Amino acid sequence: MDQHSQRGTVSLRKVTKRFGDAVAVNAVNLEVEAGEFISLLGPSGCGKTTTLRMISGFELPTEGRVHISGRDATDTPPHLRTVNSVFQSYALFGHMTVAENVAFGLRVKRRDKPTIERKVQETLDLVQLSDFGSRFPGQLSGGQQQRVALARAVINEPDVLLLDEPLSALDLKLRQAMRYELTRLHDELAMTFVFVTHDQTEAITMSDRIAVMDQGEIHQLGTPVDIYERPATRFVAEFIGEVNMLEATVVGGDGTRTEVLLSSGDRLTCAPVGDSRLTPGVSVVLTVRPQRVLLTPEGGIDSQEHASLRGELRELLFLGDSTRGTVGLADGTELVAVRHNEDGTHPFGTLRPGDRVDVGWRHGTACLVQ
Amino acid sequence: MMAARAARAASGGSGTALRRSAAPLLAPGLLWISVVYVIPGALILVYSFLTPKLGGGVVWQATLDSWEEIVARGRRSDAGWGTVGAAALRGIATAAVAAVPTVAAARYLGRRISRGLGFAALLGALAAVNHLASAYNNYTAVFARSVVWSLWATVVCICLALPLAVFISSRSSPVTKNALLIAVMVSFWTSMLVRTYAIRFLLANTGPLNNLIEALGLDRVVFLNTRFAVILGLVYTALPFMILPLYAATERVERAQMEAARDLGARPPQVFADVFVPMVRPGLTVGVVMVFVLSVSQYLVPTLLGGGKTNMIANLLELQFGEAFNWPLGAAVAALFSVVTFAGLYLTVGRRDQEELL
């Protein structure tokens, strides 16, 4: 294939990293497209940072190959790779001014002085630090240091920018502002961003695609909507947002629908779930977001379009912007429904704890995961 | 030292008002410093202007004799212009040879060529001074020799201590770290006199080292009473004082910063020169000053390994205070050398490093 057109792509092929006996990354395959904003999302120790460090070259894969911009870079040392990183701790050079920090990459590549000066100013303008060139990093706030770290990396015009939890050291408000800033930078630079985070909100709000990782494996790779609405595994469903999980067993179905028996004894038809692995007898977990769960008095759910279950309302919790209702099913399993509060009225009508209720959801909003 | 830094840290660098109000707290420290350093220093200066008393001590009668003597002995020449010419030639030759690697290094590290040339010139000047110092035996030569040999010892200490400090601080287990640090300090537990005699024994013409050389079928080498033996002794004595501050500095080096430099395209030698060295610079400065000051005032090492006589400044002092019973002249030499050393350090150690030292 034409290498030029592949500039900015990253391809991990069966990449494994072991530290002694511990497997940090296990046979990961990942194709990052040029210009994409992709997040590696997962709890600490899931292998996301190790994966990133194998792209930057600071860790060598035990097995597998790493391709950057269409070329095999597995054995390329970090300083020769066409990627640059923004480190979690920023890792700014304290003995250099902001301008010297930003100029570092160009200086070690022996670019001529006027070019360096021009590009440093351009890049400082880009991150809105135009007047800070002569300061030292120690004199800047956390958010400003973050911008310097970004400028220092992007000035080299890397094929891929690697960001290792760059926002985790900032306070909440700054984090939100920097999220917007990063998205803006990504749009302006049209550069591939690989972003490592444990914060689902960051991943969901900024990414084109998210790779959810746990225990060294990618559980699901998809758009934020995919990940949120159609989690592929139990881990993904649990990790992203709040979710109801009901243990169930597959009892039947065809190519388009699957019938399950819940632990509460209810039988449900889930549609359209046509997964060939879901043969009768397989135990699964039914996941449904609380916002998708309807909560009505008995008989209040249209069973043609909805799956519905019978239960007892145990608790109603007013949360300010929303109300949360907890329903106990026949076997004691709990199911949560959350509804936004609108114009001051109670979103669940006259229901009170102790009432017999119906809970349900529109077909297709629940997912079966293994 | 630490107190001043702590005070600065506490005041957050904000204003002299705080520092002024802290003055009463500093009073005991200042008193201590003046009793231990300032008063004896002033006493030496005063003695240098007095008349020597036969058999030691001074007569309280002011005179400039000692200082005139120093000037005279500093200028007295026991070698001709030929020696000066040879020294100059040697300096130029050294600079020319040294320029090749230093300029190459400057190019490689992306620094200005002039820095490489400057370093080569410095080495040349040192070689010339060294040549003169070994040819002459007047006071200037003794001064120069003390400085040059101590510089050599300092450079060797840096070269040995830096890898060692990095090695120790890169150990992951704190137990290993402590064990290694104790191993560094264990030499302090033995008297310096014993240790120096031990080196003397090792280097002796019939010592283990020469026995080994002979066993290998080579001729015995005269080590004792040479420049080599003295510098070896200086390095041996002062090495822990370089290792410890360098270790403390390397401990604080952030791996992420080195990786960041690497990530931005710096080759490992550039990472070393542009990031690692600036980061350990405070520790390096402390080490350099300690090793240099300790070496330049060494008495035991030049006496036992260099054959005594007038190897270094301390031998000269011993001669004046001991054998010649000319205390004022000894005091004048000591005072002059203190001023020269202090001025030299003040001028060569950069502003920022001076703050680090205090």
XYZ file of C-alpha atoms in Angstrom:
728
model
C 0.000 0.000 0.000
C 1.041 3.606 -0.481
C 2.890 4.654 2.640
C 2.019 8.316 2.250
C -1.678 7.645 2.581
C -0.998 5.692 5.754
C 0.635 8.597 7.564
C -0.900 8.811 11.017
C -2.089 5.218 11.243
C -1.080 2.926 14.078
C -1.414 -0.791 13.869
C -0.851 -3.179 16.750
C -0.630 -6.766 15.612
C -0.984 -9.441 18.280
C 1.032 -7.315 20.671
C 1.847 -8.951 23.978
C 3.865 -7.518 26.847
C 4.939 -9.582 29.807
C 6.762 -8.305 32.863
C 8.216 -11.463 34.320
C 5.230 -13.746 34.788
C 2.678 -10.944 34.722
C 0.946 -10.333 31.414
C 0.385 -6.580 31.047
C -0.931 -6.650 27.480
C -2.267 -9.835 25.936
C -2.279 -10.305 22.153
C -3.843 -6.932 21.432
C -4.870 -6.080 17.904
C -5.697 -2.459 17.180
C -5.970 -0.487 13.960
C -5.937 3.276 14.489
C -6.979 5.302 11.474
C -5.194 8.433 10.340
C -6.521 11.589 11.976
C -8.618 9.667 14.448
C -9.057 10.542 18.134
C -8.944 7.164 19.807
C -9.057 6.525 23.565
C -7.706 3.581 25.470
C -10.065 3.404 28.425
C -9.807 1.148 31.418
C -9.075 0.900 35.136
C -5.514 1.236 36.410
C -3.435 -1.806 35.631
C -5.498 -2.722 32.584
C -2.527 -2.376 30.248
C -3.538 0.870 28.555
C -0.407 2.796 29.505
C 1.817 -0.147 28.592
C 0.093 -0.280 25.210
C 0.776 3.440 24.742
C 4.403 3.009 25.768
C 4.839 0.325 23.164
C 3.654 2.810 20.550
C 6.029 5.498 21.851
C 8.825 2.935 22.037
C 9.567 3.011 25.763
C 8.465 -0.606 26.113
C 9.310 -3.341 23.673
C 6.568 -5.856 22.960
C 7.389 -9.377 24.118
C 5.533 -10.608 21.050
C 3.816 -8.986 18.097
C 4.565 -6.013 15.879
C 3.857 -2.292 16.103
C 3.340 -0.413 12.852
C 3.313 3.374 12.706
C 2.284 5.199 9.539
C 2.423 1.949 7.640
C 5.955 1.056 8.670
C 7.070 -1.579 11.119
C 8.424 0.465 14.053
C 8.727 -2.375 16.556
C 12.510 -2.123 16.712
C 12.757 1.652 16.210
C 14.102 3.482 19.296
C 11.817 6.193 20.767
C 13.814 9.139 19.435
C 13.452 7.951 15.849
C 9.702 7.313 15.953
C 7.344 9.751 14.280
C 5.220 10.020 17.395
C 5.342 12.419 20.339
C 3.951 12.098 23.820
C 2.274 14.235 26.430
C 3.148 12.769 29.795
C 0.882 12.448 32.784
C 3.273 14.487 34.940
C 3.964 16.824 31.949
C 7.693 16.086 32.418
C 8.639 19.648 31.490
C 12.303 20.580 31.710
C 12.472 22.767 34.804
C 15.826 24.271 33.877
C 14.551 25.584 30.556
C 12.107 28.392 29.786
C 8.759 27.639 28.220
C 10.115 28.641 24.806
C 13.198 26.449 25.255
C 10.986 23.548 26.288
C 8.831 23.954 23.212
C 11.902 24.387 20.987
C 13.625 21.274 22.335
C 12.431 18.838 19.686
C 13.391 21.132 16.810
C 16.735 22.002 18.399
C 17.847 18.407 18.779
C 16.855 17.898 15.167
C 19.161 20.855 14.325
C 16.542 22.985 12.596
C 17.775 26.485 11.823
C 17.238 29.216 14.368
C 14.750 31.451 12.514
C 12.540 28.438 11.770
C 12.653 27.344 15.400
C 11.781 30.818 16.661
C 8.898 31.187 14.216
C 7.459 27.756 14.973
C 7.803 28.182 18.733
C 5.792 31.394 18.554
C 3.184 29.785 16.295
C 2.817 26.830 18.619
C 2.625 29.007 21.725
C -0.099 30.996 19.947
C -1.889 27.734 19.190
C -2.046 26.783 22.877
C -2.779 30.380 23.905
C 0.487 30.935 25.745
C 1.863 33.596 23.403
C 3.305 35.761 26.172
C 4.693 33.016 28.369
C 7.773 32.047 26.346
C 10.320 33.495 28.764
C 8.796 32.046 31.935
C 9.990 28.893 33.627
C 7.605 25.925 34.025
C 7.719 26.316 37.817
C 6.091 29.730 37.447
C 3.054 28.364 35.610
C -0.234 26.891 36.806
C -1.076 23.250 36.188
C -3.271 24.048 33.213
C -0.580 26.240 31.655
C 2.069 23.556 32.173
C -0.284 21.160 30.445
C -0.451 23.465 27.437
C 3.332 23.751 27.339
C 3.572 19.955 27.329
C 1.102 19.866 24.440
C 2.966 22.572 22.533
C 6.294 20.836 23.085
C 4.881 17.673 21.522
C 2.853 19.042 18.610
C 5.556 21.452 17.395
C 7.341 18.405 15.966
C 4.324 17.666 13.759
C 4.271 13.998 14.751
C 2.207 11.506 12.771
C 0.588 10.475 16.021
C 0.219 12.315 19.324
C 0.177 10.069 22.381
C -1.490 11.396 25.520
C -1.055 9.530 28.791
C -3.787 10.651 31.199
C -2.848 14.275 30.539
C -5.825 15.696 32.424
C -5.722 13.618 35.586
C -3.567 16.090 37.530
C -5.937 19.008 36.914
C -8.925 20.040 38.985
C -12.412 19.389 37.696
C -13.110 22.766 36.131
C -9.775 22.941 34.359
C -10.229 19.380 33.193
C -13.471 20.297 31.497
C -11.856 23.304 29.822
C -8.890 21.221 28.658
C -11.241 18.616 27.200
C -12.656 21.269 24.946
C -9.128 22.511 24.217
C -7.899 19.061 23.215
C -10.846 18.560 20.884
C -10.164 21.936 19.302
C -6.472 21.094 18.872
C -7.348 17.774 17.322
C -9.612 19.491 14.811
C -7.041 22.162 13.989
C -4.039 19.872 13.679
C -5.781 16.968 11.934
C -3.347 14.685 13.746
C -3.986 11.196 15.087
C -4.509 11.323 18.865
C -4.141 8.235 21.012
C -5.475 9.149 24.430
C -5.110 7.017 27.522
C -7.556 7.576 30.353
C -9.405 5.871 33.171
C -12.111 8.542 33.026
C -15.075 7.399 30.961
C -16.444 10.928 30.613
C -13.209 12.126 29.026
C -13.187 9.189 26.646
C -16.846 9.496 25.710
C -16.832 13.252 25.162
C -13.661 13.505 23.094
C -13.105 10.303 21.173
C -14.039 9.153 17.705
C -13.544 5.619 18.940
C -12.852 4.038 22.307
C -10.997 0.835 23.080
C -12.150 -0.407 26.471
C -9.387 -2.426 28.104
C -9.226 -4.747 31.076
C -6.555 -7.182 32.202
C -4.427 -6.607 29.141
C -7.169 -7.154 26.599
C -9.383 -4.918 24.509
C -12.925 -5.803 25.460
C -14.614 -3.586 22.936
C -13.607 -1.156 20.246
C -16.238 1.203 19.001
C -17.718 4.664 18.891
C -18.764 6.210 22.207
C -22.398 5.478 21.285
C -21.583 1.824 20.549
C -19.731 1.446 23.794
C -22.486 3.074 25.810
C -25.548 1.644 24.116
C -24.263 -1.750 23.042
C -21.615 -2.932 25.493
C -19.989 -6.115 24.237
C -19.030 -7.569 27.580
C -20.143 -7.466 31.138
C -16.999 -5.502 32.030
C -17.706 -2.794 29.462
C -21.312 -2.479 30.588
C -20.241 -2.143 34.211
C -17.320 0.207 33.555
C -19.174 2.774 31.458
C -21.956 4.587 33.256
C -24.538 3.013 35.545
C -26.227 -0.142 34.415
C -28.754 -2.725 35.606
C -27.491 -6.265 35.331
C -29.853 -9.224 35.478
C -28.580 -12.788 35.478
C -30.358 -14.877 32.859
C -30.241 -18.120 30.869
C -30.934 -18.410 27.175
C -33.941 -20.635 26.569
C -34.642 -20.142 22.912
C -34.769 -17.815 19.961
C -33.953 -17.516 16.322
C -31.671 -15.359 14.147
C -33.306 -12.119 15.177
C -34.512 -12.594 18.705
C -33.397 -14.377 21.825
C -35.556 -15.631 24.639
C -34.120 -15.632 28.127
C -35.227 -16.803 31.530
C -34.332 -14.353 34.299
C -33.313 -15.498 37.737
C -36.565 -13.916 38.935
C -38.445 -16.512 36.899
C -39.622 -14.065 34.238
C -39.288 -14.957 30.591
C -38.283 -12.178 28.250
C -37.775 -11.780 24.569
C -34.822 -9.662 23.651
C -34.872 -8.287 20.161
C -33.044 -7.918 17.976
C -30.241 -9.962 19.440
C -29.122 -12.466 16.855
C -25.875 -13.728 18.295
C -25.118 -17.281 17.226
C -23.277 -17.923 20.481
C -26.499 -17.458 22.439
C -27.716 -21.033 22.188
C -30.198 -22.404 24.743
C -28.576 -23.151 28.082
C -25.971 -20.416 27.914
C -25.991 -18.122 30.925
C -25.892 -14.441 30.096
C -26.298 -11.063 31.729
C -29.012 -8.742 30.575
C -27.899 -5.131 30.820
C -30.098 -2.089 30.579
C -29.339 1.549 31.408
C -31.464 3.028 34.232
C -32.506 5.905 31.943
C -34.053 3.397 29.555
C -36.127 1.683 32.237
C -39.797 2.637 32.406
C -41.498 2.568 35.755
C -45.321 2.571 35.808
C -48.240 1.331 37.886
C -49.215 -2.281 37.139
C -50.372 -2.809 33.574
C -48.974 0.503 32.414
C -46.482 -0.908 29.886
C -47.336 -1.767 26.304
C -46.007 -5.312 26.072
C -45.963 -5.339 22.270
C -43.065 -2.918 22.016
C -41.582 -3.378 25.430
C -40.170 -6.062 27.604
C -41.921 -5.843 30.958
C -41.495 -7.251 34.431
C -43.531 -7.083 37.558
C -42.140 -5.925 40.878
C -42.476 -3.803 43.952
C -41.195 -0.249 44.297
C -38.713 -0.266 47.165
C -37.259 3.206 47.204
C -37.605 6.572 45.534
C -34.639 8.904 45.715
C -34.763 12.548 44.705
C -31.389 13.489 43.178
C -32.021 17.099 42.163
C -31.979 16.859 38.414
C -33.453 13.372 38.400
C -35.312 10.834 40.503
C -34.196 7.287 41.038
C -36.561 4.445 41.660
C -35.435 1.036 42.905
C -37.674 -1.912 42.129
C -37.451 -5.384 43.688
C -38.276 -8.251 41.321
C -39.869 -11.560 42.331
C -36.582 -13.130 43.484
C -35.372 -10.004 45.200
C -33.142 -8.813 42.331
C -33.125 -5.043 42.145
C -33.628 -2.914 39.074
C -33.057 0.831 38.956
C -34.945 3.356 36.882
C -33.811 6.957 36.587
C -35.973 9.687 35.136
C -35.243 13.399 34.699
C -37.295 15.762 36.777
C -39.244 18.137 34.585
C -41.162 21.274 35.578
C -41.277 20.313 39.195
C -43.628 17.339 38.858
C -42.757 13.905 40.087
C -41.451 11.858 37.134
C -42.993 8.669 38.455
C -46.430 10.157 39.096
C -48.135 9.128 42.280
C -46.060 5.982 42.851
C -44.873 5.455 46.393
C -42.546 2.879 47.911
C -44.443 -0.363 48.542
C -46.614 -0.042 45.413
C -46.832 -2.905 42.955
C -45.307 -1.672 39.699
C -44.344 -2.681 36.189
C -40.848 -2.027 34.910
C -39.837 -2.441 31.307
C -37.859 -1.186 28.399
C -38.304 -0.792 24.677
C -37.111 -3.823 22.732
C -33.570 -3.276 21.584
C -32.446 -1.070 24.442
C -31.298 -3.982 26.580
C -28.179 -5.952 25.726
C -27.219 -9.519 26.422
C -23.575 -9.956 27.342
C -21.609 -12.957 28.469
C 23.260 25.713 54.423
C 20.108 23.747 55.000
C 18.706 26.319 57.379
C 18.948 29.061 54.808
C 17.286 26.915 52.171
C 14.509 25.890 54.546
C 13.946 29.528 55.454
C 13.741 30.435 51.792
C 11.342 27.597 51.115
C 9.175 28.600 54.058
C 9.031 32.212 52.991
C 8.004 30.997 49.561
C 10.564 33.360 48.077
C 8.244 36.223 48.925
C 10.087 39.256 50.017
C 12.972 40.185 52.234
C 10.660 41.323 55.017
C 10.206 37.763 56.199
C 13.875 37.078 55.990
C 14.662 40.191 58.003
C 12.198 39.236 60.722
C 13.869 35.824 60.873
C 17.213 37.441 61.720
C 16.948 36.870 65.508
C 16.389 33.178 64.835
C 19.557 33.050 62.787
C 21.630 34.738 65.481
C 22.892 31.552 67.218
C 23.968 30.130 63.871
C 25.740 33.320 62.885
C 27.487 33.409 66.264
C 28.636 29.834 65.781
C 29.928 30.525 62.268
C 31.834 33.587 63.474
C 33.421 31.689 66.381
C 34.421 28.739 64.229
C 35.336 30.387 60.934
C 35.456 34.157 60.935
C 37.559 34.758 64.048
C 40.235 32.135 63.230
C 40.334 33.419 59.658
C 40.813 36.974 60.851
C 43.494 35.795 63.292
C 45.463 34.197 60.463
C 45.254 37.419 58.499
C 46.479 39.420 61.505
C 49.386 37.011 62.149
C 50.551 37.403 58.550
C 51.361 41.063 59.332
C 53.399 40.286 62.491
C 57.076 39.555 63.091
C 58.190 35.938 63.469
C 59.513 34.848 66.860
C 62.448 32.494 66.992
C 61.240 29.012 67.911
C 57.641 29.656 66.824
C 54.921 32.125 67.650
C 54.857 35.817 66.847
C 56.162 39.115 68.130
C 53.363 41.707 68.159
C 55.115 44.081 65.836
C 53.570 44.917 62.501
C 55.576 44.331 59.341
C 55.011 43.542 55.655
C 57.974 41.149 55.571
C 55.908 38.000 55.073
C 54.008 39.408 52.119
C 57.177 40.733 50.515
C 58.698 37.289 51.028
C 55.741 35.636 49.316
C 56.052 37.917 46.303
C 59.781 37.283 46.146
C 59.455 33.507 46.492
C 56.596 33.463 44.041
C 58.783 35.116 41.421
C 62.017 33.308 42.175
C 62.797 31.215 39.179
C 64.835 28.080 39.122
C 64.150 27.353 35.501
C 64.762 29.395 32.393
C 62.683 30.758 29.553
C 63.135 27.424 27.810
C 60.806 25.855 30.340
C 58.215 28.567 29.748
C 58.424 27.979 26.008
C 58.095 24.234 26.475
C 55.079 24.776 28.698
C 53.461 27.018 26.086
C 54.129 24.495 23.342
C 52.701 21.743 25.457
C 49.593 23.795 26.160
C 49.052 24.512 22.475
C 49.621 20.886 21.509
C 47.192 19.677 24.180
C 44.548 22.175 23.072
C 44.969 21.161 19.431
C 44.643 17.456 20.185
C 41.764 18.000 22.603
C 39.903 20.190 20.104
C 39.118 17.212 17.864
C 36.945 15.317 20.357
C 35.548 18.415 22.095
C 34.414 20.055 18.851
C 32.999 16.754 17.659
C 31.132 16.405 20.961
C 29.795 19.970 20.687
C 28.562 19.277 17.154
C 27.033 15.989 18.201
C 25.205 17.514 21.143
C 23.970 20.427 19.063
C 25.994 23.028 20.945
C 28.038 25.891 19.547
C 31.460 24.991 18.124
C 32.970 27.778 20.221
C 32.034 25.888 23.364
C 34.014 22.887 22.192
C 36.978 25.112 21.309
C 36.763 26.891 24.643
C 36.878 23.604 26.486
C 39.915 22.502 24.469
C 41.637 25.809 25.274
C 40.923 25.313 28.963
C 42.505 21.873 28.854
C 45.528 23.355 27.045
C 45.923 26.068 29.660
C 45.744 23.477 32.427
C 48.397 21.365 30.690
C 50.689 24.386 30.377
C 50.228 25.345 34.025
C 50.822 21.756 35.001
C 54.053 21.680 33.010
C 55.295 24.879 34.641
C 54.285 23.692 38.075
C 56.321 20.537 37.767
C 59.379 22.385 36.427
C 59.458 25.147 39.029
C 59.457 24.833 42.747
C 58.677 28.362 43.857
C 55.494 29.403 45.664
C 53.589 30.043 42.441
C 54.406 26.525 41.312
C 53.174 25.042 44.571
C 49.969 27.052 44.307
C 49.442 26.025 40.707
C 50.260 22.413 41.416
C 47.778 22.258 44.292
C 45.059 23.685 42.083
C 45.782 21.539 39.030
C 46.127 18.302 40.946
C 42.928 19.029 42.846
C 41.160 19.757 39.569
C 42.397 16.444 38.229
C 41.136 14.696 41.349
C 37.780 16.450 40.966
C 37.424 15.394 37.333
C 38.344 11.786 38.136
C 35.899 11.820 41.048
C 33.096 13.013 38.743
C 33.889 10.286 36.221
C 33.846 7.593 38.896
C 31.010 8.922 41.041
C 28.467 9.681 38.329
C 28.013 6.106 37.062
C 28.115 4.851 40.622
C 25.469 7.334 41.802
C 23.243 6.408 38.860
C 23.801 2.743 39.606
C 22.862 3.121 43.269
C 19.804 5.273 42.652
C 18.558 2.928 39.939
C 18.407 -0.014 42.369
C 14.762 -0.726 43.092
C 15.171 -2.197 46.573
C 15.809 0.316 49.371
C 17.799 -2.339 51.241
C 20.263 -2.652 48.370
C 20.475 1.130 48.143
C 21.280 1.509 51.818
C 23.808 -1.303 51.703
C 25.608 0.356 48.793
C 25.536 3.762 50.471
C 26.960 2.295 53.649
C 29.671 0.641 51.573
C 30.537 4.096 50.239
C 30.709 5.567 53.728
C 32.447 2.631 55.371
C 35.841 4.087 54.477
C 35.146 6.924 56.918
C 35.263 4.429 59.764
C 38.987 3.962 59.401
C 41.497 6.661 60.199
C 42.654 8.538 57.160
C 46.245 8.038 58.230
C 45.803 4.256 58.179
C 44.075 4.364 54.821
C 46.773 6.506 53.289
C 49.476 4.201 54.636
C 47.537 1.316 53.108
C 47.686 2.941 49.679
C 51.367 3.618 50.244
C 51.872 -0.072 50.982
C 49.915 -1.103 47.895
C 51.859 1.209 45.599
C 55.301 0.585 47.091
C 58.108 -0.599 44.839
C 57.950 -3.996 46.526
C 54.191 -3.806 47.161
C 51.387 -6.064 45.897
C 50.706 -4.001 42.794
C 54.318 -4.126 41.653
C 54.550 -7.826 42.534
C 51.585 -8.403 40.265
C 53.193 -6.358 37.495
C 56.363 -8.373 37.809
C 54.426 -11.624 37.852
C 52.931 -10.555 34.525
C 56.452 -10.319 33.165
C 56.682 -6.536 33.151
C 59.144 -4.159 34.793
C 58.339 -2.736 38.195
C 56.911 0.788 38.051
C 57.725 3.586 40.445
C 54.338 4.754 41.698
C 55.216 6.343 45.000
C 56.216 9.982 45.145
C 54.697 10.673 41.729
C 51.852 12.879 40.610
C 49.891 9.705 39.878
C 50.115 8.512 43.477
C 49.078 11.887 44.887
C 46.076 12.259 42.585
C 45.071 8.656 43.285
C 45.219 9.394 47.005
C 43.218 12.605 46.593
C 40.554 10.761 44.586
C 40.404 7.937 47.089
C 39.977 10.299 50.024
C 37.437 12.614 48.455
C 35.343 10.203 46.367
C 32.546 9.701 48.942
C 32.050 13.476 49.031
C 31.269 13.359 45.316
C 29.171 10.203 45.404
C 26.819 11.262 48.196
C 25.583 14.612 46.809
C 25.444 13.177 43.292
C 23.420 10.256 44.580
C 21.008 12.642 46.306
C 20.669 14.566 43.040
C 20.159 11.514 40.825
C 17.474 10.298 43.210
C 15.460 13.376 42.315
C 15.837 12.990 38.565
C 12.474 12.238 37.039
C 12.513 9.367 34.623
C 9.636 10.986 32.758
C 11.785 14.007 31.858
C 14.481 11.813 30.379
C 11.835 9.919 28.467
C 10.295 13.186 27.294
C 13.654 14.248 25.864
C 14.021 10.905 24.163
C 10.495 11.175 22.855
C 11.252 14.588 21.352
C 14.053 13.108 19.296
C 17.116 13.432 21.524
C 19.692 10.687 21.227
C 20.897 9.204 24.532
C 24.044 11.413 24.719
C 21.862 14.490 24.146
C 19.485 13.377 26.870
C 22.494 13.085 29.154
C 23.899 16.513 28.314
C 20.647 18.469 27.950
C 18.467 16.941 30.642
C 20.343 14.667 33.008
C 23.334 16.890 33.738
C 21.252 20.062 34.298
C 19.012 18.096 36.648
C 21.882 16.738 38.772
C 23.761 20.011 38.555
C 23.040 21.136 42.133
C 24.490 17.883 43.469
C 27.375 18.070 41.045
C 28.207 21.573 42.252
C 28.181 20.521 45.885
C 30.402 17.558 45.043
C 32.845 19.603 42.993
C 33.257 22.237 45.690
C 33.659 19.657 48.462
C 36.142 17.494 46.573
C 38.142 20.472 45.357
C 38.316 22.178 48.734
C 39.220 18.931 50.500
C 41.872 18.037 47.924
C 43.490 21.412 47.674
C 44.102 21.485 51.426
C 45.251 17.859 51.694
C 48.300 17.289 53.845
C 48.519 13.535 54.488
C 48.227 12.443 50.868
C 50.991 14.648 49.404
C 53.180 13.886 52.424
C 52.845 10.101 52.391
C 52.258 9.454 48.695
C 54.006 12.433 47.144
C 57.166 12.302 49.205
C 56.531 15.406 51.302
C 58.819 18.362 50.627
C 56.794 21.047 48.890
C 54.236 19.092 46.885
C 51.166 21.036 47.774
C 50.123 24.045 49.815
C 49.666 22.121 53.050
C 53.281 20.908 52.866
C 54.423 24.483 52.455
C 52.422 25.490 55.517
C 53.848 22.603 57.505
C 57.310 23.726 56.506
C 56.758 27.307 57.656
C 54.926 26.525 60.886
C 57.004 23.444 61.699
C 60.572 23.452 60.497
C 61.134 27.116 59.655
C 59.241 28.467 62.683
C 58.062 31.354 60.531
C 54.450 31.622 61.620
C 53.691 34.950 59.931
C 54.911 33.657 56.565
C 52.820 30.505 56.986
C 49.826 32.638 57.943
C 50.338 34.829 54.895
C 50.493 31.782 52.600
C 47.340 30.362 54.187
C 45.481 33.669 53.949
C 46.475 34.235 50.341
C 45.529 30.723 49.341
C 42.156 30.938 51.092
C 41.370 34.156 49.267
C 42.507 32.725 45.914
C 40.479 29.536 46.371
C 37.384 31.389 47.515
C 37.618 33.916 44.683
C 38.190 31.112 42.189
C 35.128 29.207 43.359
C 33.051 32.358 43.480
C 33.925 33.191 39.885
C 33.611 29.716 38.414
C 30.547 28.397 40.224
C 27.499 29.971 38.554
C 25.003 32.220 40.285
C 22.225 29.676 40.422
C 24.561 27.012 41.777
C 25.782 29.367 44.480
C 22.222 29.750 45.701
C 21.974 25.986 45.697
C 25.108 25.723 47.827
C 23.965 28.176 50.469
